[in-house]
Coordinates of C-alpha atoms in Angstrom, one line a residue:
M1 CA 29.3 42.7 1.7
N2 CA 28.2 45.0 4.5
D3 CA 28.2 48.3 2.7
P4 CA 26.0 51.1 4.3
I5 CA 22.6 51.6 2.4
A6 CA 22.7 55.2 2.9
P7 CA 25.6 57.7 3.8
R8 CA 24.0 58.8 6.9
R9 CA 26.7 61.2 8.0
H10 CA 26.5 63.0 4.6
R11 CA 22.7 63.3 4.4
Q12 CA 21.3 66.5 3.4
P13 CA 18.5 68.2 5.6
R14 CA 15.2 66.7 5.2
G15 CA 13.8 69.7 3.2
T16 CA 16.3 69.4 0.2
A17 CA 15.3 67.5 -2.9
T18 CA 18.1 65.0 -3.4
E19 CA 20.5 62.6 -1.8
R20 CA 24.1 62.2 -3.0
L21 CA 25.1 58.5 -3.0
S22 CA 28.4 56.8 -4.1
L23 CA 27.8 54.1 -6.8
R24 CA 28.8 51.7 -4.0
E25 CA 25.9 52.8 -2.0
V26 CA 23.4 52.7 -4.9
R27 CA 24.4 49.0 -5.4
A28 CA 24.1 48.4 -1.6
L29 CA 20.7 49.8 -1.5
A30 CA 19.6 47.9 -4.8
T31 CA 21.1 44.7 -3.6
A32 CA 19.5 44.9 -0.1
V33 CA 16.0 45.5 -1.6
L34 CA 16.2 42.9 -4.2
R35 CA 17.5 40.3 -1.6
H36 CA 15.0 41.0 0.9
H37 CA 12.2 40.4 -1.8
G38 CA 13.5 37.0 -2.5
F39 CA 15.5 37.2 -5.7
S40 CA 18.2 34.7 -6.2
D41 CA 21.8 35.6 -6.1
P42 CA 22.4 35.6 -9.8
H43 CA 19.4 37.9 -10.3
V44 CA 20.3 40.2 -7.4
E45 CA 23.8 40.8 -8.9
A46 CA 22.7 41.0 -12.6
V47 CA 19.8 43.4 -11.9
A48 CA 21.8 45.5 -9.5
D49 CA 24.5 45.8 -12.1
T50 CA 22.0 47.4 -14.5
L51 CA 20.6 49.8 -11.9
V52 CA 24.0 50.9 -10.9
A53 CA 25.1 51.4 -14.7
G54 CA 22.0 53.5 -15.4
E55 CA 22.7 55.8 -12.4
R56 CA 26.5 55.8 -13.1
D57 CA 26.0 57.0 -16.8
G58 CA 23.4 59.6 -16.1
C59 CA 20.5 57.6 -17.5
A60 CA 18.0 58.3 -14.5
S61 CA 15.1 56.8 -16.3
H62 CA 17.0 53.5 -16.3
G63 CA 18.7 53.6 -12.9
L64 CA 17.6 53.2 -9.3
Y65 CA 13.9 54.3 -10.5
R66 CA 13.6 50.8 -12.1
L67 CA 14.0 49.1 -8.7
L68 CA 10.5 50.2 -7.8
G69 CA 9.3 48.6 -11.1
C70 CA 11.2 45.4 -10.3
I71 CA 9.5 44.8 -7.0
A72 CA 6.1 45.8 -8.4
T73 CA 6.5 43.3 -11.2
L74 CA 7.5 40.7 -8.6
R75 CA 4.6 41.3 -6.4
A76 CA 2.0 41.2 -9.4
G77 CA 3.5 37.6 -10.0
K78 CA 4.8 38.6 -13.4
V79 CA 8.4 37.7 -12.9
S80 CA 10.3 34.8 -11.6
P81 CA 12.8 35.7 -8.8
D82 CA 14.9 32.5 -9.2
A83 CA 14.6 31.7 -12.8
M84 CA 17.4 29.5 -14.3
P85 CA 17.7 30.3 -18.1
K86 CA 18.0 27.4 -20.6
L87 CA 20.3 27.9 -23.7
H88 CA 19.6 26.3 -27.0
E89 CA 21.8 26.1 -30.1
M90 CA 19.8 26.5 -33.1
A91 CA 22.5 26.5 -35.7
P92 CA 26.2 27.3 -36.0
A93 CA 25.5 31.0 -35.8
L94 CA 22.1 30.9 -34.0
L95 CA 21.3 30.7 -30.3
R96 CA 18.1 31.1 -28.2
V97 CA 18.0 31.4 -24.5
D98 CA 14.8 30.8 -22.5
A99 CA 14.7 33.3 -19.6
M100 CA 12.1 31.2 -17.9
R101 CA 10.1 34.3 -17.1
G102 CA 12.9 36.0 -15.3
F103 CA 14.6 39.2 -15.8
S104 CA 16.7 39.4 -19.2
Q105 CA 20.0 40.1 -17.4
V106 CA 20.7 36.7 -16.1
A107 CA 19.6 34.9 -19.4
Y108 CA 21.9 37.4 -21.3
K109 CA 24.9 36.6 -19.1
T110 CA 24.2 33.0 -19.6
A111 CA 24.3 33.3 -23.4
L112 CA 26.9 36.1 -23.9
P113 CA 30.0 33.8 -23.9
Y114 CA 28.4 31.5 -26.5
L115 CA 27.2 34.5 -28.5
I116 CA 30.8 35.9 -28.7
G117 CA 32.3 32.6 -29.5
K118 CA 29.9 32.0 -32.4
A119 CA 30.4 35.5 -33.8
R120 CA 34.2 35.0 -33.9
S121 CA 34.0 31.5 -35.4
Q122 CA 31.1 32.2 -37.8
G123 CA 31.7 35.9 -38.5
I124 CA 28.1 36.7 -37.6
A125 CA 25.9 35.3 -34.8
A126 CA 22.3 36.0 -33.5
L127 CA 20.9 35.4 -30.1
G128 CA 17.3 35.4 -29.4
I129 CA 16.3 36.0 -25.6
N130 CA 12.8 34.5 -24.9
R131 CA 10.3 34.8 -22.3
C132 CA 12.2 37.6 -20.6
V133 CA 11.0 40.5 -18.4
H134 CA 12.7 43.5 -19.8
F135 CA 13.2 46.9 -18.2
S136 CA 16.7 47.9 -18.9
A137 CA 18.5 50.2 -21.6
L138 CA 20.0 48.3 -24.5
W139 CA 23.4 49.8 -24.4
A140 CA 24.0 47.6 -21.4
D141 CA 23.7 44.5 -23.7
I142 CA 25.8 46.2 -26.4
E143 CA 28.9 47.3 -24.4
P144 CA 30.1 43.7 -23.6
L145 CA 30.1 43.1 -27.3
T146 CA 31.9 46.1 -28.3
D147 CA 34.4 45.4 -25.4
A148 CA 35.0 42.2 -27.3
G149 CA 35.8 43.9 -30.4
L150 CA 32.5 43.1 -32.1
V151 CA 29.9 45.3 -34.0
A152 CA 26.4 44.8 -32.4
L153 CA 22.9 45.4 -32.9
A154 CA 19.9 44.8 -30.4
C155 CA 16.2 45.5 -30.2
T156 CA 13.2 44.5 -28.2
P157 CA 9.5 45.4 -28.0
S158 CA 7.8 46.4 -24.8
H159 CA 4.1 47.0 -23.9
A160 CA 1.7 48.6 -26.5
W161 CA 2.0 52.2 -25.4
V162 CA 2.9 54.0 -28.7
T163 CA 0.4 54.8 -31.6
P164 CA 1.7 54.2 -35.2
A165 CA 1.9 57.5 -37.3
G166 CA -1.8 58.5 -38.2
G167 CA -3.2 56.4 -35.6
S168 CA -4.6 57.2 -32.2
K169 CA -4.5 54.1 -30.2
P170 CA -1.5 52.3 -28.6
L171 CA -0.1 49.5 -30.8
F172 CA 3.6 49.5 -30.6
G173 CA 6.0 49.5 -27.8
T174 CA 8.6 52.1 -27.2
N175 CA 10.7 49.4 -29.1
P176 CA 14.3 50.5 -28.6
L177 CA 17.1 49.9 -31.2
A178 CA 20.8 49.9 -30.3
F179 CA 23.9 49.7 -32.3
G180 CA 27.6 49.5 -31.3
W181 CA 30.9 49.9 -33.1
P182 CA 34.2 49.1 -31.4
R183 CA 37.0 51.7 -31.2
A184 CA 40.5 50.9 -30.3
G185 CA 41.7 52.7 -27.2
Q186 CA 38.5 54.8 -27.0
P187 CA 34.9 54.3 -25.9
A188 CA 32.8 52.5 -28.4
F189 CA 30.4 54.2 -30.7
I190 CA 27.1 53.2 -29.3
F191 CA 23.5 54.6 -29.8
D192 CA 20.5 53.4 -28.2
F193 CA 17.2 55.0 -28.8
A194 CA 13.6 54.4 -28.4
T195 CA 11.5 54.4 -31.5
S196 CA 9.0 56.5 -29.6
T197 CA 9.8 60.3 -29.3
V198 CA 11.2 59.7 -25.9
A199 CA 11.5 56.7 -23.5
R200 CA 8.6 55.9 -21.3
G201 CA 10.7 56.2 -18.2
E202 CA 11.1 60.0 -19.1
I203 CA 7.4 60.5 -19.1
E204 CA 7.1 58.5 -15.9
L205 CA 9.8 60.8 -14.1
H206 CA 7.9 63.9 -15.4
R207 CA 4.7 62.5 -13.7
R208 CA 6.6 61.8 -10.4
A209 CA 8.0 65.5 -10.5
G210 CA 4.6 67.0 -11.3
K211 CA 6.0 68.4 -14.5
P212 CA 4.3 68.8 -17.9
I213 CA 5.9 66.9 -20.9
P214 CA 6.9 68.7 -24.1
E215 CA 4.5 68.8 -27.0
G216 CA 4.9 66.0 -29.4
W217 CA 5.5 63.3 -26.8
G218 CA 1.9 62.0 -26.5
I219 CA -1.7 62.3 -27.1
D220 CA -4.8 61.9 -25.0
A221 CA -7.6 59.2 -25.4
D222 CA -9.2 61.3 -28.2
G223 CA -5.9 61.6 -30.3
K224 CA -5.2 65.3 -29.4
S225 CA -1.7 66.6 -28.4
C226 CA -1.3 66.4 -24.7
T227 CA 1.3 67.7 -22.2
D228 CA -0.1 66.0 -19.0
A229 CA 2.2 63.0 -18.2
A230 CA -0.5 61.0 -16.3
T231 CA -3.2 61.5 -19.1
V232 CA -0.7 60.3 -21.7
L233 CA 0.5 57.2 -19.7
D234 CA -2.9 56.1 -18.3
H235 CA -5.3 57.2 -21.1
G236 CA -3.6 58.3 -24.2
A237 CA -0.6 57.1 -26.2
M238 CA 3.0 57.9 -26.9
L239 CA 4.2 59.1 -30.4
T240 CA 6.9 57.7 -32.5
F241 CA 9.9 59.9 -33.5
G242 CA 10.0 61.1 -37.1
G243 CA 6.4 60.3 -37.9
H244 CA 5.9 57.3 -40.4
K245 CA 9.8 56.6 -40.3
G246 CA 9.9 56.0 -36.6
A247 CA 6.7 54.0 -36.9
A248 CA 8.2 51.9 -39.7
L249 CA 11.2 51.3 -37.4
A250 CA 8.9 50.3 -34.4
A251 CA 7.1 47.8 -36.7
M252 CA 10.5 46.3 -37.7
V253 CA 11.5 45.8 -34.0
E254 CA 8.2 44.1 -33.4
L255 CA 8.8 41.6 -36.1
L256 CA 12.4 41.0 -35.5
A257 CA 12.1 40.4 -31.7
G258 CA 8.6 39.0 -31.8
P259 CA 7.5 36.6 -34.5
L260 CA 11.1 36.0 -35.8
I261 CA 12.1 34.6 -32.5
A262 CA 8.6 33.1 -31.5
D263 CA 8.0 35.7 -28.9
M264 CA 5.3 38.4 -28.0
T265 CA 4.6 41.5 -29.6
S266 CA 3.9 44.6 -27.6
M267 CA 0.2 44.1 -27.9
D268 CA 0.7 40.4 -26.7
S269 CA 2.9 41.8 -23.8
L270 CA 0.3 44.2 -22.7
A271 CA -2.5 41.5 -22.7
Y272 CA -0.4 39.3 -20.6
D273 CA 0.2 42.1 -18.3
A274 CA -3.6 42.2 -17.5
G275 CA -3.5 45.7 -16.1
T276 CA -0.9 45.0 -13.4
K277 CA 1.5 47.7 -14.9
S278 CA 4.4 45.4 -14.6
S279 CA 7.6 45.4 -16.7
P280 CA 7.1 44.1 -20.3
M281 CA 7.4 40.4 -21.0
G282 CA 8.7 39.2 -24.5
G283 CA 11.9 38.6 -26.5
E284 CA 15.1 40.5 -27.5
L285 CA 17.1 40.0 -30.5
I286 CA 20.8 40.6 -30.5
I287 CA 23.2 40.4 -33.5
A288 CA 27.1 40.4 -33.2
I289 CA 29.4 40.7 -36.1
D290 CA 33.2 40.1 -36.0
P291 CA 34.9 42.7 -38.2
A292 CA 38.1 40.7 -38.2
R293 CA 36.3 37.7 -39.8
F294 CA 34.4 39.9 -42.3
L295 CA 37.5 41.9 -43.4
G296 CA 40.6 39.7 -42.8
A297 CA 43.6 41.5 -43.7
Q298 CA 41.7 44.6 -44.4
C299 CA 40.3 44.9 -40.9
E300 CA 42.9 47.4 -39.5
A301 CA 42.6 49.8 -42.5
E302 CA 38.8 49.7 -42.5
L303 CA 38.4 50.3 -38.8
A304 CA 40.8 53.4 -39.4
R305 CA 38.4 54.6 -42.1
A306 CA 35.7 54.4 -39.5
E307 CA 37.8 56.5 -37.3
S308 CA 38.0 59.2 -40.0
L309 CA 34.1 59.3 -40.1
F310 CA 34.1 59.9 -36.3
E311 CA 36.7 62.6 -36.6
A312 CA 34.7 64.2 -39.4
M313 CA 31.6 64.2 -37.1
L314 CA 33.4 65.8 -34.3
G315 CA 35.3 68.3 -36.6
Q316 CA 31.8 69.8 -37.5
G317 CA 30.9 70.3 -33.8
A318 CA 28.6 67.2 -33.6
R319 CA 28.4 65.0 -30.5
L320 CA 29.1 61.3 -31.1
P321 CA 26.2 59.2 -29.4
S322 CA 27.0 58.1 -25.8
Q323 CA 29.6 60.9 -25.2
R324 CA 27.4 62.5 -22.7
R325 CA 26.9 59.0 -21.0
Y326 CA 30.6 58.5 -21.0
R327 CA 31.1 62.0 -19.4
A328 CA 28.6 61.2 -16.8
R329 CA 30.3 58.0 -16.0
E330 CA 33.5 59.7 -15.4
A331 CA 31.9 62.2 -13.0
S332 CA 29.9 59.7 -11.1
L333 CA 32.8 57.4 -10.4
R334 CA 34.5 60.4 -8.7
H335 CA 31.6 62.2 -7.0
G336 CA 28.7 59.9 -6.9
V337 CA 25.1 60.6 -8.1
L338 CA 22.3 62.6 -7.1
I339 CA 19.0 60.7 -6.3
P340 CA 15.6 62.6 -5.9
R341 CA 14.7 62.4 -2.2
A342 CA 11.3 61.0 -3.1
L343 CA 12.8 58.1 -5.1
Y344 CA 15.4 57.4 -2.3
D345 CA 12.6 57.3 0.4
D346 CA 10.5 55.0 -2.0
A347 CA 13.5 52.6 -2.3
V348 CA 14.3 52.5 1.3
A349 CA 10.7 51.8 2.0
L350 CA 11.1 48.4 0.3
L351 CA 13.3 47.2 3.0
P352 CA 12.2 46.0 6.5
R353 CA 11.5 48.7 8.8
G354 CA 14.8 49.8 10.6
A355 CA 16.9 48.2 7.9
A356 CA 18.3 51.7 6.6

């Protein structure tokens, strides 16, 4: 495909802060950069899908910005650009896939049809992704399962960036937890949140923009509240949401997607990183449940009862998780997305001179 990397005829004056790109152009840029740096076609396609999805859904911290980290991780020797995942069937309802130190996306795509098949035949199935480099939002792993009519959960550790409640030193990762519930004729009910107060990418974007972070996001090296993004990222620690409750959930994620699937904790991942500031290495646990197998003849009625819950939430003026993301998706499909000029320039700089 010879899509243009940048919409030159539509580019704004150099002094403006953003570039408007179509999703096709975002994909072309991501694909060109990944291919230039030697990623194999399966990894180029799968990683580009993730980056485009992040921009499409208004999740800038997991969009094109992550392309810079992908290349930095490759240059540090912390990810394989052409890894071929190996799938292992552990039991009738259990799968593990070894990502072979590649990004998680290709390993997940390899295992996904088997996970869906096992969930439908057994009623519930679990997949452990091992030895994967992980940078993406978990909703991207949940959506294919809800699209298949399954209930789904996923979690993964990261690097040790987050202090436990009452602590002052990094121990946990941001340790996201995601859940999805299928809805007939409507977008799925999906939430995906870090067990830290905010995703680390949000703090990184504040640092890039030279903006202070809100109180409660992080602490400095002395354990004191800090609003300087660079200090929190480089010398301090992030905080869990909800104090001890968020810390307990973060510990649960460490256990489920670490020792339970024989993979790294966030402390292990940070040690493996050895100061390169690469994307985290470790595991991911995904559980898929088939409501039709669980409920049998009651399935239709119980799914309707679930809809009454969603209607009651909306009836009080609440917003369902992912509603903002779905609205952003509709808008970006029509109008494209705005990319900070500095980020666009950094991404283009990863191409050979004169390629853009």
